[in-house]
């Protein structure tokens, strides 16, 4: 067990994280529990609550505090459609697969609504219409495909002439009955219900590895008959490092001069895309403008924010920017999430990952699927989302692309072009991987001028980290592990901090 008290996953905080739920950190249960759930985001808390309500004894181990991960940095749209279109799902998994995927998305949506209703969770839940518009011929064709395939799987969608957007468009779709909420108020509600049902949450408890003996899984002093990795990406080296690509996504919450805010969820079809929606935070109406996603550690986060701001100012009369933040999600190579028995792990170790930008619904349904599997029940989604599934041919080219990119970083980062910058030129508040006496150092100069020197070698798979100037973090371009300026882990799959470099050049290996 390890203690890390960092209130957020970077220098920037979402409005939701201002209201992080605080768990009464529970006591380590002395007995063998039915299930250890690792991670207290929407997946972990949903699974834990359902198991606890089904009469199972469970415990949650969370590396930080509930909502620290992407659930605290989401934009919290609840939809009946997904980033992987039903057409893409059908081409990779057949008509039946696409239908099941649509069912899973809708069941995840319904589960959120049921929880809000059953546990009287006050989480700013509001029904909204979602609009997706096309600005050119290619996008018009994409819309037609999205429309046809949604109709095919029975998801209601309509063409519309009216969209509450200042952006000129050619065609648009309307999805009625979409929704939005405050993700951490929702999480807080789940957490309350879980604790009242007898569940235990251990905060600041990072699970670094599991020992399994006679069918009992042991970690951080906890003993359990089953274990769920609800960590968004399972820790350490595993198959998902090659099957899911980590992406960062950006959000601004801005005040408008007009005081008139769109009463809808509005998305464009660009690559990378943009979206807007409205939320009242602390009694103040704000426009959330998001998008500009890119692979973690690959592009400049400062530019991503600057471009997003340019976009916001081009179309809206922005009076001020109240919040800006970014967070991480994982794109699965064949389009569907991985939910079920963890590949190459002991029996009854489960995982859920690869939700793309749809983890509200998919995290919820994953909680349901995994709680059913732990309880010995079957799930109609088990085969479709099986983490050990053989990738369909359609996904293979993507797999090669993502994998080639990772392989490139393994090699290129190590050969590295000679770094010309010296430590001396490092400005306060900035970081850079520099070369000193032939050795690469991840160096950050704080506002007092002090250098924080770390080994830039990611402790997960030994790629070289990149500086993220917006979040003041070190981000790994290979599998998305992230560290703060002192090398402490912010985001897995790493389970050890970056090694500190002492003034004599020796390294203290990460904990
Ligand atoms: C900017 C952005 C906007 C998004 N918008 C939407 C949206 O509008 N709608 C939608 O449906 N989805 C959206 N998503 C995706 C969605 O937010 C995520 O898929 C979802 O929140 C993932 O939830 P989770 O519980 O699986 O993971 P997380 O919320 O990341 O929770 C995992 C938890 O595990 C803990 N943990 C990690 N490793 C360990 C360990 N070794 N030991 C103990 N604990 C550990 C972490 O601290 C964390 O609290 C968005 C994502 C981003 C980045």
Coordinates of C-alpha atoms and ligand atoms in Angstrom, one line a residue:
X1 CA 0.0 0.0 0.0
X2 CA 1.2 3.4 -0.9
X3 CA 0.1 6.9 0.1
X4 CA -0.2 9.6 -2.6
X5 CA -2.1 12.7 -1.6
X6 CA -2.6 14.7 -4.8
X7 CA -6.1 16.2 -5.3
X8 CA -6.2 15.9 -9.1
X9 CA -4.5 14.4 -12.1
X10 CA -2.6 17.5 -13.2
X11 CA -2.2 21.2 -12.7
X12 CA -5.7 21.9 -14.1
X13 CA -8.9 21.1 -12.3
X14 CA -12.4 20.5 -13.8
X15 CA -15.3 22.3 -12.2
X16 CA -16.5 18.9 -11.0
X17 CA -13.3 18.3 -9.1
X18 CA -14.0 21.4 -7.0
X19 CA -16.6 19.1 -5.4
X20 CA -14.6 15.9 -5.1
X21 CA -16.5 13.4 -3.0
X22 CA -14.6 12.7 0.1
X23 CA -14.8 9.1 1.3
X24 CA -14.6 8.2 4.9
X25 CA -11.6 6.0 4.3
X26 CA -12.7 2.6 5.6
X27 CA -10.8 0.0 7.6
X28 CA -9.0 -2.9 6.0
X29 CA -11.4 -5.8 6.3
X30 CA -9.8 -8.7 8.2
X31 CA -11.9 -11.4 6.5
X32 CA -11.6 -12.6 2.9
X33 CA -14.0 -10.5 0.8
X34 CA -16.0 -11.6 -2.2
X35 CA -14.5 -8.9 -4.4
X36 CA -11.8 -6.3 -4.4
X37 CA -12.5 -3.4 -6.8
X38 CA -9.5 -1.4 -7.8
X39 CA -10.4 2.2 -8.7
X40 CA -13.3 4.5 -7.7
X41 CA -14.4 6.1 -10.9
X42 CA -17.8 5.4 -12.5
X43 CA -16.9 1.8 -13.4
X44 CA -15.6 0.9 -10.0
X45 CA -18.3 2.5 -7.9
X46 CA -21.1 1.1 -10.2
X47 CA -19.6 -2.5 -10.0
X48 CA -19.0 -2.2 -6.2
X49 CA -22.5 -0.9 -5.5
X50 CA -24.3 -3.5 -7.5
X51 CA -22.2 -6.3 -5.9
X52 CA -22.8 -4.9 -2.4
X53 CA -26.5 -4.6 -3.1
X54 CA -26.5 -8.3 -4.3
X55 CA -25.3 -9.3 -0.8
X56 CA -21.5 -9.6 -1.6
X57 CA -18.9 -8.3 0.7
X58 CA -16.7 -5.9 -1.3
X59 CA -13.9 -3.4 -0.8
X60 CA -12.7 -0.6 -3.1
X61 CA -9.0 0.3 -3.2
X62 CA -8.4 3.7 -4.8
X63 CA -4.9 5.1 -5.5
X64 CA -6.1 8.7 -4.7
X65 CA -9.7 9.7 -3.9
X66 CA -12.9 8.8 -5.7
X67 CA -13.3 10.8 -8.9
X68 CA -9.6 11.5 -9.2
X69 CA -9.4 9.8 -12.6
X70 CA -11.2 10.6 -15.9
X71 CA -14.6 10.5 -14.3
X72 CA -13.4 13.7 -12.6
X73 CA -12.3 15.2 -15.9
X74 CA -15.1 14.0 -18.2
X75 CA -17.6 16.3 -20.0
X76 CA -20.4 14.1 -18.8
X77 CA -22.7 13.7 -21.8
X78 CA -25.0 10.8 -21.7
X79 CA -25.8 9.5 -25.1
X80 CA -27.5 6.8 -27.1
X81 CA -24.8 6.9 -29.8
X82 CA -21.1 6.4 -29.5
X83 CA -17.7 7.4 -31.0
X84 CA -17.6 4.0 -32.7
X85 CA -20.5 4.3 -35.0
X86 CA -23.1 1.5 -35.3
X87 CA -21.9 1.2 -38.9
X88 CA -18.3 0.6 -37.8
X89 CA -19.5 -1.8 -35.1
X90 CA -21.5 -3.7 -37.7
X91 CA -18.6 -3.9 -40.2
X92 CA -16.3 -5.3 -37.5
X93 CA -18.7 -7.4 -35.4
X94 CA -21.7 -8.0 -37.7
X95 CA -25.3 -6.8 -37.4
X96 CA -25.8 -8.7 -34.2
X97 CA -22.7 -7.2 -32.7
X98 CA -23.8 -3.7 -33.6
X99 CA -27.2 -4.4 -32.1
X100 CA -25.7 -5.7 -28.8
X101 CA -23.4 -2.7 -28.7
X102 CA -26.4 -0.3 -29.1
X103 CA -28.2 -2.3 -26.3
X104 CA -25.2 -1.9 -24.0
X105 CA -25.0 1.8 -24.6
X106 CA -28.7 2.2 -23.9
X107 CA -28.6 -0.1 -20.9
X108 CA -25.7 1.9 -19.4
X109 CA -27.7 5.1 -19.9
X110 CA -30.8 3.5 -18.3
X111 CA -28.6 2.3 -15.3
X112 CA -27.5 5.8 -14.6
X113 CA -31.1 7.0 -14.6
X114 CA -32.2 4.2 -12.3
X115 CA -29.4 5.0 -9.8
X116 CA -30.3 8.6 -9.8
X117 CA -34.0 7.7 -9.2
X118 CA -33.4 4.9 -6.7
X119 CA -30.8 6.7 -4.6
X120 CA -32.3 10.2 -5.1
X121 CA -29.0 11.5 -6.4
X122 CA -29.1 15.2 -6.9
X123 CA -26.5 15.5 -9.8
X124 CA -27.8 18.2 -12.1
X125 CA -29.2 15.5 -14.4
X126 CA -31.1 17.1 -17.4
X127 CA -32.6 15.6 -20.6
X128 CA -31.3 17.4 -23.7
X129 CA -31.4 17.0 -27.4
X130 CA -28.1 16.1 -29.1
X131 CA -27.3 17.6 -32.5
X132 CA -24.5 16.4 -34.8
X133 CA -23.9 18.6 -37.9
X134 CA -21.9 18.3 -41.1
X135 CA -20.0 21.2 -42.7
X136 CA -18.9 19.5 -46.0
X137 CA -19.7 16.8 -48.4
X138 CA -17.6 14.1 -46.6
X139 CA -19.2 14.8 -43.3
X140 CA -22.7 14.8 -45.0
X141 CA -21.9 11.2 -46.1
X142 CA -20.7 10.3 -42.6
X143 CA -24.0 11.6 -41.2
X144 CA -25.9 9.5 -43.7
X145 CA -24.0 6.4 -42.5
X146 CA -24.6 7.3 -38.9
X147 CA -28.3 7.8 -39.5
X148 CA -28.8 4.6 -41.5
X149 CA -26.9 2.4 -39.0
X150 CA -28.6 4.0 -36.0
X151 CA -32.0 3.3 -37.5
X152 CA -30.8 -0.3 -38.2
X153 CA -30.2 -0.9 -34.5
X154 CA -33.4 0.9 -33.4
X155 CA -31.8 4.0 -32.0
X156 CA -34.1 7.0 -32.6
X157 CA -32.5 9.8 -34.7
X158 CA -33.9 12.4 -37.1
X159 CA -32.6 14.8 -39.8
X160 CA -33.2 18.4 -38.7
X161 CA -32.9 21.9 -40.3
X162 CA -32.5 23.6 -37.0
X163 CA -29.4 23.4 -34.8
X164 CA -28.6 25.8 -31.9
X165 CA -25.2 26.7 -33.3
X166 CA -23.6 29.8 -34.8
X167 CA -21.5 27.5 -37.1
X168 CA -22.8 27.3 -40.7
X169 CA -23.6 23.7 -41.5
X170 CA -25.0 21.6 -44.4
X171 CA -26.9 18.8 -42.8
X172 CA -27.6 17.8 -39.2
X173 CA -29.0 15.0 -37.1
X174 CA -31.0 15.4 -33.9
X175 CA -31.0 12.8 -31.2
X176 CA -33.8 13.4 -28.7
X177 CA -33.6 12.1 -25.2
X178 CA -29.9 12.6 -24.6
X179 CA -28.8 13.9 -21.2
X180 CA -26.0 15.6 -19.1
X181 CA -25.1 15.6 -15.5
X182 CA -22.5 16.5 -12.9
X183 CA -20.3 13.4 -12.9
X184 CA -18.9 13.8 -9.4
X185 CA -22.2 14.6 -7.8
X186 CA -23.4 11.4 -9.3
X187 CA -20.3 9.5 -8.1
X188 CA -20.8 10.9 -4.6
X189 CA -24.4 9.5 -4.7
X190 CA -23.1 6.1 -5.7
X191 CA -20.5 6.3 -3.0
X192 CA -23.1 7.1 -0.3
X193 CA -25.3 4.3 -1.4
X194 CA -22.3 1.9 -1.5
X195 CA -21.1 2.8 2.0
X196 CA -24.7 2.6 3.4
X197 CA -25.0 -0.9 1.9
X198 CA -21.9 -1.9 4.0
X199 CA -19.2 -1.3 1.4
X200 CA -15.6 -0.1 2.3
X201 CA -13.5 2.4 0.4
X202 CA -9.8 2.5 1.1
X203 CA -8.4 5.8 -0.3
X204 CA -4.7 6.4 -1.1
X205 CA -4.3 2.7 -1.7
X206 CA -2.5 1.9 -5.0
X207 CA -2.6 -1.7 -6.1
X208 CA 0.7 -2.5 -7.7
X209 CA 0.4 -6.2 -8.3
X210 CA -1.6 -9.3 -7.2
X211 CA -0.5 -12.5 -5.6
X212 CA -3.0 -15.3 -6.1
X213 CA -2.9 -18.5 -4.0
X214 CA -5.5 -21.2 -3.8
X215 CA -8.0 -18.9 -5.7
X216 CA -7.5 -16.0 -3.3
X217 CA -6.2 -12.7 -4.7
X218 CA -4.0 -10.7 -2.3
X219 CA -3.0 -7.1 -2.6
X220 CA -2.2 -4.3 -0.2
X221 CA -3.2 -6.6 2.7
X222 CA -6.7 -7.3 1.2
X223 CA -7.7 -10.8 0.4
X224 CA -10.5 -11.4 -2.1
X225 CA -12.1 -14.2 -4.1
X226 CA -12.5 -12.0 -7.1
X227 CA -10.9 -8.8 -8.3
X228 CA -12.0 -6.1 -10.7
X229 CA -9.5 -3.7 -12.3
X230 CA -11.7 -0.6 -12.7
X231 CA -8.6 1.5 -13.2
X232 CA -9.6 2.7 -16.7
X233 CA -6.4 1.0 -17.9
X234 CA -5.2 -2.0 -16.0
X235 CA -1.9 -1.3 -14.3
X236 CA 1.5 -2.7 -15.4
X237 CA 2.4 -4.2 -18.8
X238 CA -0.6 -6.0 -20.3
X239 CA -2.2 -6.7 -23.7
X240 CA -4.2 -3.5 -23.6
X241 CA -1.0 -1.5 -23.9
X242 CA -1.1 -2.7 -27.5
X243 CA -4.9 -2.7 -28.0
X244 CA -5.8 0.7 -26.6
X245 CA -4.3 4.1 -27.5
X246 CA -4.4 6.8 -24.8
X247 CA -5.8 10.2 -25.9
X248 CA -5.9 13.5 -24.2
X249 CA -9.0 15.6 -24.6
X250 CA -9.5 19.3 -23.7
X251 CA -12.4 21.3 -22.2
X252 CA -12.9 25.0 -21.6
X253 CA -15.8 26.3 -19.5
X254 CA -16.5 29.9 -20.6
X255 CA -18.8 32.7 -19.7
X256 CA -20.6 34.4 -22.6
X257 CA -21.2 38.1 -23.0
X258 CA -24.7 37.6 -24.4
X259 CA -25.8 35.6 -21.4
X260 CA -27.7 33.3 -23.9
X261 CA -26.5 29.7 -23.8
X262 CA -27.5 26.8 -26.1
X263 CA -30.0 24.5 -24.4
X264 CA -28.6 21.4 -26.1
X265 CA -25.6 19.1 -26.7
X266 CA -24.0 20.1 -30.0
X267 CA -21.2 18.3 -31.8
X268 CA -19.5 18.9 -35.1
X269 CA -18.1 16.0 -37.3
X270 CA -14.6 17.4 -37.7
X271 CA -11.4 15.5 -37.1
X272 CA -10.5 16.3 -34.3
X273 CA -14.1 17.2 -33.4
X274 CA -15.6 20.0 -31.2
X275 CA -18.6 20.1 -29.0
X276 CA -20.5 22.5 -26.8
X277 CA -22.9 22.2 -23.9
X278 CA -24.1 24.3 -21.0
X279 CA -23.8 23.7 -17.3
X280 CA -24.6 25.8 -14.2
X281 CA -21.5 25.6 -11.9
X282 CA -21.7 27.4 -8.6
X283 CA -24.9 29.2 -9.7
X284 CA -23.1 30.5 -12.8
X285 CA -24.2 29.4 -16.3
X286 CA -21.2 28.3 -18.4
X287 CA -20.6 27.1 -21.9
X288 CA -18.4 23.9 -22.0
X289 CA -16.4 23.9 -25.3
X290 CA -14.4 20.7 -25.8
X291 CA -12.5 18.5 -28.2
X292 CA -9.1 18.9 -30.0
X293 CA -8.1 15.4 -28.8
X294 CA -4.7 13.9 -29.6
X295 CA -2.7 10.9 -28.6
X296 CA -1.1 11.5 -25.1
X297 CA 2.4 12.8 -25.2
X298 CA 2.3 13.4 -29.0
X299 CA 1.2 17.0 -29.5
X300 CA 1.5 20.2 -27.7
X301 CA -1.2 20.6 -25.0
X302 CA -0.6 24.4 -24.9
X303 CA -1.4 24.5 -28.6
X304 CA -4.5 22.3 -28.2
X305 CA -5.9 24.7 -25.6
X306 CA -5.0 27.7 -27.7
X307 CA -6.7 26.2 -30.7
X308 CA -9.8 25.4 -28.6
X309 CA -9.9 28.9 -27.3
X310 CA -9.6 30.3 -30.8
X311 CA -12.5 28.1 -31.9
X312 CA -14.6 29.2 -28.9
X313 CA -13.9 32.9 -29.6
X314 CA -14.5 32.5 -33.3
X315 CA -18.1 31.4 -32.8
X316 CA -19.1 32.8 -29.4
X317 CA -18.7 36.1 -27.6
X318 CA -16.6 34.8 -24.8
X319 CA -16.3 37.2 -21.9
X320 CA -14.0 35.0 -19.7
X321 CA -12.6 31.5 -19.4
X322 CA -13.6 30.2 -16.0
X323 CA -12.1 26.7 -16.2
X324 CA -9.8 24.8 -18.5
X325 CA -8.8 21.2 -18.0
X326 CA -7.9 18.0 -19.9
X327 CA -8.2 14.3 -19.2
X328 CA -7.4 11.0 -20.7
X329 CA -9.4 8.3 -22.5
X330 CA -8.5 5.1 -24.4
X331 CA -9.4 4.2 -28.0
X332 CA -9.7 0.4 -28.5
X333 CA -8.2 -0.8 -31.8
X334 CA -11.3 -2.6 -33.0
X335 CA -13.8 -0.1 -31.7
X336 CA -15.4 -1.9 -28.8
X337 CA -14.5 -1.9 -25.1
X338 CA -12.8 -4.8 -23.3
X339 CA -14.9 -6.0 -20.4
X340 CA -14.5 -9.3 -18.7
X341 CA -11.9 -11.8 -17.5
X342 CA -8.5 -10.2 -17.7
X343 CA -6.3 -12.0 -20.4
X344 CA -3.2 -13.8 -19.0
X345 CA -4.3 -13.2 -15.4
X346 CA -5.5 -15.7 -12.8
X347 CA -9.1 -16.8 -12.9
X348 CA -11.6 -14.3 -11.5
X349 CA -9.5 -11.2 -12.2
X350 CA -11.6 -9.0 -14.3
X351 CA -11.1 -5.7 -16.1
X352 CA -12.8 -3.0 -18.2
X353 CA -11.1 -0.6 -20.5
X354 CA -11.2 0.9 -24.0
X355 CA -14.4 3.0 -23.6
X356 CA -13.3 5.7 -26.1
X357 CA -15.2 8.9 -25.2
X358 CA -18.3 7.0 -24.0
X359 CA -17.4 5.9 -20.5
X360 CA -20.5 7.2 -18.8
X361 CA -22.6 4.6 -20.5
X362 CA -19.9 2.0 -21.0
X363 CA -18.4 2.4 -17.5
X364 CA -21.9 1.9 -16.1
X365 CA -22.7 -1.2 -18.2
X366 CA -19.2 -2.5 -17.4
X367 CA -20.1 -2.2 -13.7
X368 CA -23.2 -4.3 -14.4
X369 CA -21.5 -6.9 -16.5
X370 CA -18.6 -7.4 -14.1
X371 CA -20.8 -7.5 -11.1
X372 CA -22.9 -10.2 -12.8
X373 CA -19.7 -12.2 -13.7
X374 CA -18.4 -11.9 -10.2
X375 CA -21.7 -13.1 -8.8
X376 CA -21.6 -16.2 -11.1
X377 CA -24.3 -14.9 -13.5
X378 CA -24.0 -14.9 -17.2
X379 CA -24.1 -11.7 -19.3
X380 CA -25.4 -11.3 -22.9
X381 CA -22.5 -9.0 -23.5
X382 CA -19.8 -11.4 -22.3
X383 CA -18.7 -12.7 -25.7
X384 CA -18.9 -9.3 -27.6
X385 CA -16.7 -7.4 -25.1
X386 CA -14.5 -10.4 -24.2
X387 CA -11.0 -8.9 -23.5
X388 CA -9.4 -12.0 -25.1
X389 CA -11.4 -11.8 -28.3
X390 CA -9.6 -12.2 -31.6
X391 CA -9.5 -8.8 -33.3
X392 CA -11.6 -8.8 -36.5
X393 CA -9.7 -8.1 -39.7
X394 CA -11.1 -4.6 -40.0
X395 CA -9.5 -3.6 -36.8
X396 CA -6.1 -5.0 -37.8
X397 CA -4.9 -2.1 -39.8
X398 CA -5.7 0.2 -36.9
X399 CA -3.9 -2.2 -34.6
X400 CA -0.8 -2.1 -36.8
X401 CA -0.9 1.7 -36.9
X402 CA -1.2 2.2 -33.2
X403 CA 1.3 -0.5 -32.5
X404 CA 3.8 0.8 -35.1
X405 CA 3.6 4.2 -33.4
X406 CA 4.4 2.6 -30.0
X407 CA 7.3 0.7 -31.5
X408 CA 8.6 3.9 -33.1
X409 CA 8.8 5.5 -29.6
X410 CA 10.6 2.6 -28.1
X411 CA 13.3 3.0 -30.7
X412 CA 13.3 6.7 -31.5
X413 CA 13.2 7.9 -27.9
X414 CA 16.2 5.8 -27.1
X415 CA 18.3 6.8 -30.1
X416 CA 17.2 10.4 -29.5
X417 CA 18.6 13.3 -31.4
X418 CA 21.2 15.2 -29.3
X419 CA 19.4 17.7 -27.1
X420 CA 20.8 21.1 -27.7
X421 CA 19.0 22.9 -24.8
X422 CA 20.8 23.1 -21.6
X423 CA 19.4 23.2 -18.1
X424 CA 20.4 26.8 -17.9
X425 CA 17.9 27.8 -20.5
X426 CA 15.0 26.2 -18.7
X427 CA 12.6 29.0 -17.7
X428 CA 10.8 28.9 -14.3
X429 CA 7.6 26.9 -14.5
X430 CA 8.7 24.9 -17.6
X431 CA 10.1 21.4 -18.1
X432 CA 12.0 19.6 -20.8
X433 CA 13.9 16.4 -21.4
X434 CA 17.5 17.6 -21.7
X435 CA 20.8 15.9 -22.1
X436 CA 23.4 16.4 -19.4
X437 CA 26.8 14.7 -19.7
X438 CA 25.3 12.3 -22.3
X439 CA 22.4 11.3 -19.9
X440 CA 18.8 12.2 -20.5
X441 CA 17.1 14.0 -17.7
X442 CA 13.4 15.1 -17.3
X443 CA 14.0 18.5 -15.8
X444 CA 11.5 20.9 -14.4
X445 CA 12.4 24.4 -13.0
X446 CA 10.0 25.6 -10.4
X447 CA 9.1 29.2 -9.8
X448 CA 11.7 29.5 -7.1
X449 CA 14.3 28.4 -9.7
X450 CA 14.9 25.0 -8.2
X451 CA 15.4 22.1 -10.7
X452 CA 13.4 18.9 -10.2
X453 CA 15.4 16.3 -12.0
X454 CA 13.9 12.9 -12.9
X455 CA 14.8 10.0 -15.0
X456 CA 12.7 10.4 -18.2
X457 CA 12.3 6.6 -18.5
X458 CA 8.7 5.7 -18.0
X459 CA 8.6 3.0 -15.3
X460 CA 5.9 1.1 -17.2
X461 CA 7.6 0.1 -20.5
X462 CA 10.7 2.3 -20.5
X463 CA 9.6 4.9 -23.2
X464 CA 10.8 8.5 -22.7
X465 CA 8.2 10.9 -21.2
X466 CA 7.4 14.3 -22.7
X467 CA 6.7 17.5 -20.9
X468 CA 3.0 18.7 -20.7
X469 CA 3.3 22.4 -20.1
X470 CA -0.4 22.8 -19.4
X471 CA -0.9 20.1 -16.8
X472 CA 2.7 20.5 -15.5
X473 CA 3.1 16.7 -15.9
X474 CA 5.4 14.2 -17.6
X475 CA 3.3 12.2 -20.1
X476 CA 4.4 9.0 -21.8
X477 CA 3.7 8.9 -25.5
X478 CA 3.6 5.1 -25.6
X479 CA 0.9 3.9 -23.2
X480 CA -0.3 7.1 -21.5
X481 CA 1.3 6.9 -18.0
X482 CA 1.6 10.3 -16.5
X483 CA 3.7 11.7 -13.6
X484 CA 3.8 15.0 -11.6
X485 CA 6.9 17.3 -11.4
X486 CA 8.3 15.1 -8.6
X487 CA 7.8 12.0 -10.5
X488 CA 4.7 10.7 -8.6
X489 CA 2.2 8.7 -10.8
X490 CA -0.9 10.6 -11.9
X491 CA -2.2 8.1 -14.4
X492 CA -1.5 4.4 -14.9
X493 CA -0.6 1.9 -16.3
X494 CA 2.6 2.6 -14.4
X495 CA 2.7 1.5 -10.8
X496 CA 6.1 3.1 -9.9
X497 CA 7.1 6.7 -9.7
X498 CA 9.8 8.1 -12.0
X499 CA 13.3 7.8 -10.5
X500 CA 14.6 11.0 -8.9
X501 CA 18.1 12.1 -10.1
X502 CA 20.3 13.4 -7.3
X503 CA 22.7 16.3 -7.7
X504 CA 25.6 13.8 -8.2
X505 CA 23.7 12.2 -11.1
X506 CA 22.8 9.0 -9.3
X507 CA 19.2 7.8 -9.4
X508 CA 16.8 7.0 -6.6
X509 CA 14.5 4.4 -8.3
X510 CA 10.8 5.1 -8.3
X511 CA 8.7 3.7 -5.4
Ligands
LIG1 C1 -12.3 15.2 -21.6 C2 -13.1 14.0 -21.7 C3 -14.4 14.1 -21.9 C4 -15.2 12.9 -21.9 N1 -16.6 13.1 -22.1 C5 -17.4 12.0 -22.0 C6 -18.8 12.2 -22.2 O1 -19.3 13.3 -22.4 N2 -19.5 11.0 -22.1 C7 -19.0 9.8 -21.8 O2 -19.8 8.8 -21.8 N3 -17.7 9.6 -21.7 C8 -16.8 10.7 -21.7 N4 -15.5 10.5 -21.6 C9 -15.0 9.2 -21.2 C10 -15.3 8.9 -19.7 O3 -15.1 10.1 -18.9 C11 -14.4 7.8 -19.2 O4 -14.4 6.7 -20.0 C12 -14.8 7.3 -17.8 O5 -14.8 8.4 -16.9 C13 -13.9 6.2 -17.3 O6 -14.3 5.9 -16.0 P1 -13.5 4.8 -15.1 O7 -14.2 4.6 -13.9 O8 -13.4 3.5 -15.9 O9 -12.0 5.4 -15.0 P2 -11.5 6.6 -14.0 O10 -12.6 7.6 -13.8 O11 -10.3 7.0 -14.6 O12 -11.3 5.9 -12.6 C14 -10.2 5.0 -12.4 C15 -9.7 5.1 -11.0 O13 -8.8 4.1 -10.7 C16 -7.8 4.7 -9.9 N5 -6.6 3.8 -10.1 C17 -5.8 3.8 -11.2 N6 -4.8 2.9 -11.1 C18 -4.9 2.4 -9.8 C19 -4.2 1.4 -9.0 N7 -3.2 0.8 -9.5 N8 -4.6 1.2 -7.7 C20 -5.7 1.8 -7.2 N9 -6.4 2.7 -7.9 C21 -6.1 3.0 -9.2 C22 -7.6 6.1 -10.4 O14 -7.0 6.9 -9.4 C23 -9.0 6.5 -10.7 O15 -9.7 7.1 -9.7 C24 -14.7 11.7 -21.6 C25 -13.3 11.5 -21.4 C26 -12.5 12.7 -21.5 C27 -11.0 12.5 -21.3

